[in-house]
PDB file of C-alpha atoms and ligand atoms in Angstrom:
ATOM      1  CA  UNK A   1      -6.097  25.213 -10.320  1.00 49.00           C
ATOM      2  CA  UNK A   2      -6.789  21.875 -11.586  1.00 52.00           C
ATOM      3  CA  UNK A   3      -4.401  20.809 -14.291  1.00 53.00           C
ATOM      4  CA  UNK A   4      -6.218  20.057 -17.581  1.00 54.00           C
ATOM      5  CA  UNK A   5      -5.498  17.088 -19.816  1.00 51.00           C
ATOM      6  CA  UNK A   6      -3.976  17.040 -22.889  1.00 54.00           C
ATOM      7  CA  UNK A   7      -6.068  15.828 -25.467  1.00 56.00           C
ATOM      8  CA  UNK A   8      -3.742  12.953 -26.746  1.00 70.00           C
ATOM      9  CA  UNK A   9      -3.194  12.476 -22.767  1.00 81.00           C
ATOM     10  CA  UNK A  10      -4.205   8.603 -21.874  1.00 93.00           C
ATOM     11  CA  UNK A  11      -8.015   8.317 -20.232  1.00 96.00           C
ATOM     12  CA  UNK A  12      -6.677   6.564 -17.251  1.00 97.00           C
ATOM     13  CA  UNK A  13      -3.289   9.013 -16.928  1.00 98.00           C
ATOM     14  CA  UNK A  14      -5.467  11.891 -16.641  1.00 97.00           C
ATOM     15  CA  UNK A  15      -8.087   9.436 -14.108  1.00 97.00           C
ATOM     16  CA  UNK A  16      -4.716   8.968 -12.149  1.00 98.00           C
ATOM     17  CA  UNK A  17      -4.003  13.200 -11.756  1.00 97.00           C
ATOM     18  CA  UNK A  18      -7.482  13.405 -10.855  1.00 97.00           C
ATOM     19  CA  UNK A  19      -6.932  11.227  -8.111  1.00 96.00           C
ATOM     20  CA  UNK A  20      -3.455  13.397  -7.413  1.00 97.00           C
ATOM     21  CA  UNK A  21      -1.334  11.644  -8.421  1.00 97.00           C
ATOM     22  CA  UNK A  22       1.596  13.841  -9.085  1.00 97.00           C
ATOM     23  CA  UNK A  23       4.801  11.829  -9.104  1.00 97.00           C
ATOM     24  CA  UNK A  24       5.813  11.772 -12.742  1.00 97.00           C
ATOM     25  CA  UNK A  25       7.277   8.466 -12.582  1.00 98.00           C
ATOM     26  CA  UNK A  26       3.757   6.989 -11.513  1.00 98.00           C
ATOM     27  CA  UNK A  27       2.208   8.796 -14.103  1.00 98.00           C
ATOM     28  CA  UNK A  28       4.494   7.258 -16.591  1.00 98.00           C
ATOM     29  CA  UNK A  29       4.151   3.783 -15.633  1.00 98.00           C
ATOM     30  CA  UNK A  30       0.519   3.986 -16.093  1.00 98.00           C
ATOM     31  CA  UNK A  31       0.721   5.395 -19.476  1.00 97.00           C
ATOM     32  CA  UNK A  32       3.358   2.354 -20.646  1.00 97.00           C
ATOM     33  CA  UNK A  33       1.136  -0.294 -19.385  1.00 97.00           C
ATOM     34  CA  UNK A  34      -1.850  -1.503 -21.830  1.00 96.00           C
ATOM     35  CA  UNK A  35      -4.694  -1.995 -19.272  1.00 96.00           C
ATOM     36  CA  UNK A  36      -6.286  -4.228 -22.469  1.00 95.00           C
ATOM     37  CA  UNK A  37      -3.321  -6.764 -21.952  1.00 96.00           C
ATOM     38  CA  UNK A  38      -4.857  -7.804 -18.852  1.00 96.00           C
ATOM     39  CA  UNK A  39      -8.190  -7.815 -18.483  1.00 95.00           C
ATOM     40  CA  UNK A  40     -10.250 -10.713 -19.807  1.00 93.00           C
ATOM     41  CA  UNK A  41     -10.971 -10.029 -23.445  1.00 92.00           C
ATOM     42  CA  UNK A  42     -14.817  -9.678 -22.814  1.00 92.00           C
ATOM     43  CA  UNK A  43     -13.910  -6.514 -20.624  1.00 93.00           C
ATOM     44  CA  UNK A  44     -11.986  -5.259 -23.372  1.00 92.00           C
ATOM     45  CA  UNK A  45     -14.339  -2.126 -23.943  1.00 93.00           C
ATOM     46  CA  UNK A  46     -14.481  -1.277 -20.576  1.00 94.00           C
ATOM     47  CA  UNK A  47     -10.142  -0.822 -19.928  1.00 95.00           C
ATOM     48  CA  UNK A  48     -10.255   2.820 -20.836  1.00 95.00           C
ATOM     49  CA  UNK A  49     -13.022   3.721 -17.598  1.00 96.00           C
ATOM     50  CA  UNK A  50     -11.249   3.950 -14.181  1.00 97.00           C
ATOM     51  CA  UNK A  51     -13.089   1.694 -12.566  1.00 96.00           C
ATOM     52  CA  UNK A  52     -12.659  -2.351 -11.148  1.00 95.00           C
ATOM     53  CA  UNK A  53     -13.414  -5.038 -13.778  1.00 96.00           C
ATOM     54  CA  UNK A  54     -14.230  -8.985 -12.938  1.00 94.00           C
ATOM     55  CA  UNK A  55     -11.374 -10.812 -13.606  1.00 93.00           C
ATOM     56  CA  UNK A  56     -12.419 -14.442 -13.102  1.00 91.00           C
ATOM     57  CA  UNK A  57     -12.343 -16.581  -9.804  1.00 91.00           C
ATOM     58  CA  UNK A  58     -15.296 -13.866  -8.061  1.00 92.00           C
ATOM     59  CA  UNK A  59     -12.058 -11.467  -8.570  1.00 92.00           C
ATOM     60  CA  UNK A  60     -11.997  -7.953  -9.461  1.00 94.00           C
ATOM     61  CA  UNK A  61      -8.474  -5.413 -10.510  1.00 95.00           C
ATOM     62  CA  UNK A  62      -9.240  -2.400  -9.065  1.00 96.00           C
ATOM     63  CA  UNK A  63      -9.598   0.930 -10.888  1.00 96.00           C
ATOM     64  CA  UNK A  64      -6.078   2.268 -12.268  1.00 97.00           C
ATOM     65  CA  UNK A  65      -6.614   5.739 -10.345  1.00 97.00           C
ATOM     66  CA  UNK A  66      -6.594   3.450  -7.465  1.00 97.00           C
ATOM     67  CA  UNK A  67      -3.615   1.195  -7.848  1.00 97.00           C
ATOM     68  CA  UNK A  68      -1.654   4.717  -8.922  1.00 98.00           C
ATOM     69  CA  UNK A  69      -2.776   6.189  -5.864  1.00 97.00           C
ATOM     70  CA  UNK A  70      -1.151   3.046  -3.628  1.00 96.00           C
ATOM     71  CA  UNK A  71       1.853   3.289  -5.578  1.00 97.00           C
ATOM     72  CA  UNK A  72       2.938   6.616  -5.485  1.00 97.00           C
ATOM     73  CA  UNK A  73       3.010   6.832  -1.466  1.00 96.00           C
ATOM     74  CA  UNK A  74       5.405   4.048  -1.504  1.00 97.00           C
ATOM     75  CA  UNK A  75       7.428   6.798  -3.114  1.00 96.00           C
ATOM     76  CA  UNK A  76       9.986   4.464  -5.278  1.00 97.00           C
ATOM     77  CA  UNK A  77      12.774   5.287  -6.812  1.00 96.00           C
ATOM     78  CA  UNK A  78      14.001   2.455  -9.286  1.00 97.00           C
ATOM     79  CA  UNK A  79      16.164   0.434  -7.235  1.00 98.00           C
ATOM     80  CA  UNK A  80      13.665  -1.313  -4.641  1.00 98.00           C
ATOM     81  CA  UNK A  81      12.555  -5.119  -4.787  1.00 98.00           C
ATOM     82  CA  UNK A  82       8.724  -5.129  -4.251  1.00 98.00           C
ATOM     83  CA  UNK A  83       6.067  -8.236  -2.880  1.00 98.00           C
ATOM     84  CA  UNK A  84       2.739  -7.658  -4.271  1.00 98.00           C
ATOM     85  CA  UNK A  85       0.203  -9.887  -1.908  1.00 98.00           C
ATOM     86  CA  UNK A  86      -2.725 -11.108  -4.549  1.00 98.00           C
ATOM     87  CA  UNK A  87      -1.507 -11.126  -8.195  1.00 98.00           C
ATOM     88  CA  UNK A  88      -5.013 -11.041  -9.886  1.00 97.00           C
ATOM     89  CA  UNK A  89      -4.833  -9.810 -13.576  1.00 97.00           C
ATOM     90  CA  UNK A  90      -0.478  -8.600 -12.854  1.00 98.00           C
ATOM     91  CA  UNK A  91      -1.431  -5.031 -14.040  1.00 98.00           C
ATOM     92  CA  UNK A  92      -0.285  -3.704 -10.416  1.00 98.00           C
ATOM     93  CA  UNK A  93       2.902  -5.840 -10.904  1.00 98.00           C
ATOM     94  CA  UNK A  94       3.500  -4.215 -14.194  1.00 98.00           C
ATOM     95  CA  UNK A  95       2.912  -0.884 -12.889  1.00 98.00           C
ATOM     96  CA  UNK A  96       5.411  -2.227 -10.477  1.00 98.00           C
ATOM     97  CA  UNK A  97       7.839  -3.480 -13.324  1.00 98.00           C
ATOM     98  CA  UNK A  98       8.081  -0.282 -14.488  1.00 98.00           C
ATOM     99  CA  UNK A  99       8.429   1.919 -11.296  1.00 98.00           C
ATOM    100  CA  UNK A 100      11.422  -0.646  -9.317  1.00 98.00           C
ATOM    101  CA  UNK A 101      14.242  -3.142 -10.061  1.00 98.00           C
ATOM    102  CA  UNK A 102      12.202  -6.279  -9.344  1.00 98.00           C
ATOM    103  CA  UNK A 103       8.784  -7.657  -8.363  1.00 98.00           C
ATOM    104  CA  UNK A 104       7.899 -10.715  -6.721  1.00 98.00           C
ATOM    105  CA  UNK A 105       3.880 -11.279  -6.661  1.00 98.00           C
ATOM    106  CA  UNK A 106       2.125 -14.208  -5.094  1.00 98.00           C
ATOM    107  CA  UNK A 107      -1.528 -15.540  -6.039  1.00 98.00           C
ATOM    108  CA  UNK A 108      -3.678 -17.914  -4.641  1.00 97.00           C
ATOM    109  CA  UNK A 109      -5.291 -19.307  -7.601  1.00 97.00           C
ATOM    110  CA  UNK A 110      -3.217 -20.747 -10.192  1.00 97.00           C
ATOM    111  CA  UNK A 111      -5.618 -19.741 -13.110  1.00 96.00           C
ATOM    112  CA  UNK A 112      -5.071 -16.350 -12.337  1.00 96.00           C
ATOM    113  CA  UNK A 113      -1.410 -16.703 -11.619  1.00 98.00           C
ATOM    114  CA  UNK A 114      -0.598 -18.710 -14.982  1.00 98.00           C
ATOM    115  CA  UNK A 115      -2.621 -15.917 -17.101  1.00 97.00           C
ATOM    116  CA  UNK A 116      -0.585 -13.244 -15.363  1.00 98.00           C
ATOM    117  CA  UNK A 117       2.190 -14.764 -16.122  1.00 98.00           C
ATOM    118  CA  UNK A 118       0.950 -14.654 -19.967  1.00 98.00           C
ATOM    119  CA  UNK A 119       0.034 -11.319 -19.492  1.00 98.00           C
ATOM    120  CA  UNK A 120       2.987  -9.803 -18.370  1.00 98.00           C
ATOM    121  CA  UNK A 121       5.283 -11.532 -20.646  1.00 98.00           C
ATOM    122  CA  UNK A 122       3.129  -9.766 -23.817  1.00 96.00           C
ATOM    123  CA  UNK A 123       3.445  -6.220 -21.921  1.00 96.00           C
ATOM    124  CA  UNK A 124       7.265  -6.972 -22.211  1.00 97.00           C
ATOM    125  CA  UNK A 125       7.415  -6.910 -18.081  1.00 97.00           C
ATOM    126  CA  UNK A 126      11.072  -9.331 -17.280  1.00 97.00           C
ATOM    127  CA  UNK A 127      11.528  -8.469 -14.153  1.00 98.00           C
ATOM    128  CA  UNK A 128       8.270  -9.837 -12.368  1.00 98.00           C
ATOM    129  CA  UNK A 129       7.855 -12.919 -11.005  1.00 98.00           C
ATOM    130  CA  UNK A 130       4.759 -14.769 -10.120  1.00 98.00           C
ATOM    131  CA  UNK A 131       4.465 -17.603  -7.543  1.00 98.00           C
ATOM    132  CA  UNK A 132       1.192 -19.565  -6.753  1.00 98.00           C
ATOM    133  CA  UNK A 133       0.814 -19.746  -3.014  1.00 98.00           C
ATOM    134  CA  UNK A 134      -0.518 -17.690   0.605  1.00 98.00           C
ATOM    135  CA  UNK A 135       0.378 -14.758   0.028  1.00 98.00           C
ATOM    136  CA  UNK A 136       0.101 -14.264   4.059  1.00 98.00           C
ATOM    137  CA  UNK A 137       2.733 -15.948   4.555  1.00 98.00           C
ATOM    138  CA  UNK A 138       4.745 -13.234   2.145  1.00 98.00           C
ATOM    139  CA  UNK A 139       7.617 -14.992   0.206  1.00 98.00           C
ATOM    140  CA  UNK A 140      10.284 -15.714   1.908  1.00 98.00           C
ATOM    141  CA  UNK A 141      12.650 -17.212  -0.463  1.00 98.00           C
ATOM    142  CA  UNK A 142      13.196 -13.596  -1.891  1.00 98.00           C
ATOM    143  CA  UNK A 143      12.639 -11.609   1.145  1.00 98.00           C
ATOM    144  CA  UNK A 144      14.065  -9.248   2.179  1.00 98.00           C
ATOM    145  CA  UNK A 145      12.086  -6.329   0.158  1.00 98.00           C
ATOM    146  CA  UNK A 146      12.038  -3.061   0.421  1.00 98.00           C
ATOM    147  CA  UNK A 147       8.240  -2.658   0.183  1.00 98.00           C
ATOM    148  CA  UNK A 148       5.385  -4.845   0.562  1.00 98.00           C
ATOM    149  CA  UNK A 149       2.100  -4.304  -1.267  1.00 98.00           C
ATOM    150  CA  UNK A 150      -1.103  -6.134  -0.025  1.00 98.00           C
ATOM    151  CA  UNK A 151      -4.111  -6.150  -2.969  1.00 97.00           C
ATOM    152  CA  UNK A 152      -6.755  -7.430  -1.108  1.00 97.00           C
ATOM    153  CA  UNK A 153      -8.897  -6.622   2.063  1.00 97.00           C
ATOM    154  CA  UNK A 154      -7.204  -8.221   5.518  1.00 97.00           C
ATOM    155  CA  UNK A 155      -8.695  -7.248   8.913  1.00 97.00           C
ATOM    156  CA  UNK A 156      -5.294  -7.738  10.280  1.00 96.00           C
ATOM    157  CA  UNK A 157      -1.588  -7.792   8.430  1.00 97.00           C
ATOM    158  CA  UNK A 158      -0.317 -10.998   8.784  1.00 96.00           C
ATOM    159  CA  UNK A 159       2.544 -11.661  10.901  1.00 94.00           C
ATOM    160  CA  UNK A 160       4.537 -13.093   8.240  1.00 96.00           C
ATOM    161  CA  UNK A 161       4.680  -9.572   5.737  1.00 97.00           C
ATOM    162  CA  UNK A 162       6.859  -7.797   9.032  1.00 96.00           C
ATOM    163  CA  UNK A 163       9.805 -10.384   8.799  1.00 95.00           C
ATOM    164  CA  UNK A 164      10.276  -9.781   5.228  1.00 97.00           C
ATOM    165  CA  UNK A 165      10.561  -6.351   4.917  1.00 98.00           C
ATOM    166  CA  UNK A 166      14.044  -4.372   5.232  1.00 98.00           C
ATOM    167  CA  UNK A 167      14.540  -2.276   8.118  1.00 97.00           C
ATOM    168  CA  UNK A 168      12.774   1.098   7.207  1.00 97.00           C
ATOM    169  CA  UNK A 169      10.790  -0.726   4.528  1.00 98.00           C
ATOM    170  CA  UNK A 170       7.409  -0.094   4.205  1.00 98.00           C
ATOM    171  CA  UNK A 171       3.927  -1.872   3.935  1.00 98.00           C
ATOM    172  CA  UNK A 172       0.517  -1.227   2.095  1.00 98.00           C
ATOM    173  CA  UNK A 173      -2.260  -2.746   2.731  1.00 98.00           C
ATOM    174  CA  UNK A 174      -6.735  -2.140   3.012  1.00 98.00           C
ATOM    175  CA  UNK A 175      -7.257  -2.880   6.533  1.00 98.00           C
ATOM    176  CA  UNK A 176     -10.578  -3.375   7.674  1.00 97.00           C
ATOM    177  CA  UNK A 177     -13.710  -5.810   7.731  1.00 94.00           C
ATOM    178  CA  UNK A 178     -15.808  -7.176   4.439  1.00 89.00           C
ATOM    179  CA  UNK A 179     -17.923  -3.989   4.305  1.00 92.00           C
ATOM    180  CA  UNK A 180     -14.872  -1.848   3.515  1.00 95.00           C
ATOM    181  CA  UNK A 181     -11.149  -1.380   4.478  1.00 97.00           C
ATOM    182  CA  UNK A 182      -8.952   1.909   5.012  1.00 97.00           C
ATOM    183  CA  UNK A 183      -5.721   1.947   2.707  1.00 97.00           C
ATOM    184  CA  UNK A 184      -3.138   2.170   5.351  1.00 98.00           C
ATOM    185  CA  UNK A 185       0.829   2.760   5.342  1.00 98.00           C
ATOM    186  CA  UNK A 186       2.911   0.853   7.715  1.00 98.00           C
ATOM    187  CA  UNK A 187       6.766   1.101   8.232  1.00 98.00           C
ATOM    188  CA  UNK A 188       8.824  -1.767   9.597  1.00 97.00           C
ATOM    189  CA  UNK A 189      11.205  -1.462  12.590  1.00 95.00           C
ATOM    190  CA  UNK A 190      12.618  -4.130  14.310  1.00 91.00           C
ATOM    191  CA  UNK A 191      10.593  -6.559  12.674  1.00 89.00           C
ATOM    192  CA  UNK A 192       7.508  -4.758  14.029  1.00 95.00           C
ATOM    193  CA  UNK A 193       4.962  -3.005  11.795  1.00 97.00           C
ATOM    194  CA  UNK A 194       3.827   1.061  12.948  1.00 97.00           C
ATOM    195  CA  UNK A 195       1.041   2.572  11.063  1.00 97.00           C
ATOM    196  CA  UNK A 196       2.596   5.726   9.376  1.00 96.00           C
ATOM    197  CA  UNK A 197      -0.492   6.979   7.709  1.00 96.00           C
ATOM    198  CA  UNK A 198      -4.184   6.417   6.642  1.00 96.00           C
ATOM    199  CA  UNK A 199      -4.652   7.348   2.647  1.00 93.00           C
ATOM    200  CA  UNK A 200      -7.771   6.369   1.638  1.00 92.00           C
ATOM    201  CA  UNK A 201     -11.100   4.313   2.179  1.00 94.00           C
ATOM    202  CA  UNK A 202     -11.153   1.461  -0.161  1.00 95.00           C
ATOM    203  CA  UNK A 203     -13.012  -1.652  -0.943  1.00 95.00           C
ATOM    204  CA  UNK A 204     -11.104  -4.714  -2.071  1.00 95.00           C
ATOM    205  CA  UNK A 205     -12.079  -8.435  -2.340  1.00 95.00           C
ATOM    206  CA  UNK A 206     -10.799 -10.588   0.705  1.00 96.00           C
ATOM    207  CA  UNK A 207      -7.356 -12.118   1.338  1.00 97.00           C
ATOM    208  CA  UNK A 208      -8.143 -15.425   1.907  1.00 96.00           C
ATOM    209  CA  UNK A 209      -5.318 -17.389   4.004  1.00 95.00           C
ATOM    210  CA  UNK A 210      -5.190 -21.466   2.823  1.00 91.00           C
TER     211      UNK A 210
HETATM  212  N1  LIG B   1      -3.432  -6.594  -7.962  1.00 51.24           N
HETATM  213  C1  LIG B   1      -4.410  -7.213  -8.820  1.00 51.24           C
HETATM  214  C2  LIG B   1      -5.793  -7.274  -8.252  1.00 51.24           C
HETATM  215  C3  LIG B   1      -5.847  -7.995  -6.972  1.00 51.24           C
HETATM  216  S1  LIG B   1      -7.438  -8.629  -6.552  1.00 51.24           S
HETATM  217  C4  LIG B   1      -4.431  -6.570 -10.193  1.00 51.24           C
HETATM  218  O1  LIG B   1      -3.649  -5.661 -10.451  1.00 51.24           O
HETATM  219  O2  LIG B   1      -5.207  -7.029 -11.033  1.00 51.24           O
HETATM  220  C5  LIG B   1      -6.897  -9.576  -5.163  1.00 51.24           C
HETATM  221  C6  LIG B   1      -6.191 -10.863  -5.532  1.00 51.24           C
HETATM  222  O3  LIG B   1      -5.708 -11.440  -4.329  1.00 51.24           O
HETATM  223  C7  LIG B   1      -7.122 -11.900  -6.161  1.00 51.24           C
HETATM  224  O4  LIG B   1      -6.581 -12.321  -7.373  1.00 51.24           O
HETATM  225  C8  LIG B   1      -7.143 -13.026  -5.135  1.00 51.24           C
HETATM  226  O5  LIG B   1      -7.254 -14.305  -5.720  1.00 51.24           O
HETATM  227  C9  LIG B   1      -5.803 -12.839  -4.444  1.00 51.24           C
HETATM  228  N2  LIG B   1      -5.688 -13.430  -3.110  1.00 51.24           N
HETATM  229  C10 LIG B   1      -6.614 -13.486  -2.120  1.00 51.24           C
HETATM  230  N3  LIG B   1      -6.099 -14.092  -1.035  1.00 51.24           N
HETATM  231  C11 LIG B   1      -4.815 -14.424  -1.328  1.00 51.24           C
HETATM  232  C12 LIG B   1      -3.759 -15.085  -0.625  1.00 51.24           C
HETATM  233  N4  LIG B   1      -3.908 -15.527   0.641  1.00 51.24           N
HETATM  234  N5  LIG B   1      -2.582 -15.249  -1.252  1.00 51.24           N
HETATM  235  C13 LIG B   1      -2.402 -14.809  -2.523  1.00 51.24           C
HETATM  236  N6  LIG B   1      -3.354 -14.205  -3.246  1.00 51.24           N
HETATM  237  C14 LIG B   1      -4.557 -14.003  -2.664  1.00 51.24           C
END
């Protein structure tokens, strides 16, 4: 039987159960963080619809149902450090903020980067950090992390991502050409990335290396 939602229940926590998304700690996360805090204010009427608004740059943030989806099969539990790959608006990273002990997020433009940073600093998110840089190259300076979290289309992983994760540590990221990716789960041995399993097919904008 398909839960019902509350009536006072948030649009986009209800969009998020639809999706099944079950892990109450996801479910939580989504319902802390005001979607309006990041979106450009002429997308302001649209933050309560699950689905991908323009954010600037040819960039879109993908619908919330989405982005829950991705986080809860990196099943976290509070303590991990976390590299998101392609900052955009930093509503993933503040999803992130409130699911693990500390995010490190890397964006190519430094538009979007610098109005992250705003944005996350008015949602009351400390414990993300945004860098301006290639994301495919990961960031090493605070590697190692315990999950890595690619938001935007790659046909490969990069090399780089493997190195930085913890033994055991596992990777996220739409794999696949411009026409449309598969959300896949990788988990890092040895410095070596194995796919652990397909979730979803997806559509995200490209990562672009410099
Ligand atoms: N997670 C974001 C949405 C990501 S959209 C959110 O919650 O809003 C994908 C982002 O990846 C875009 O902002 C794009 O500029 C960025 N990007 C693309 N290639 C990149 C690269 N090589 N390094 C870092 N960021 C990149």
């Amino acid at each position: 039987m398909r839960r019902r939602s509350s009536a006072s229940e948030p649009a986009l926590v209800a969009a998020a159960r639809r999706a099944g998304v079950t892990d109450p700690r996801v479910l939580a996360a989504v319902a802390a963080v005001p979607r309006a805090a990041f979106v450009p204010r002429s997308a302001r009427r649209l933050v309560d619809e699950d689905r991908p608004i323009p954010i600037g740059e040819q960039q879109t943030t993908s619908q919330p149902s989405l982005i829950a989806s991705m986080l809860a099969s990196l099943h976290l539990d509070g303590h991990e450090r976390v590299l998101e790959v392609g900052t955009g608006t930093g509503y993933e990273a503040a999803l992130l903020s409130h699911l693990v002990a500390e995010v490190h997020t890397v964006e190519r433009y430094a538009s979007l980067a610098e109005q992250a940073r705003q944005n996350l600093a008015g949602a009351g998110c400390t414990n993300v950090h945004v860098h301006v840089g290639d994301g495919t190259r990961g960031w090493p300076d605070a590697a190692p992390y315990d999950a890595i979290v690619v938001a935007a289309a790659t046909a490969e992983v990069p090399a780089a991502l493997a190195a930085q994760l913890i033994d055991g540590g596992r990777l996220l990221a739409p794999v696949g050409g411009s026409g449309g990716q598969e959300l896949i789960r990788y988990v890092a041995r040895d410095g070596h990335l194995y796919e652990d399993r397909r979730i979803v097919p997806v559509r995200f904008v490209p990562l672009v290396p410099e």
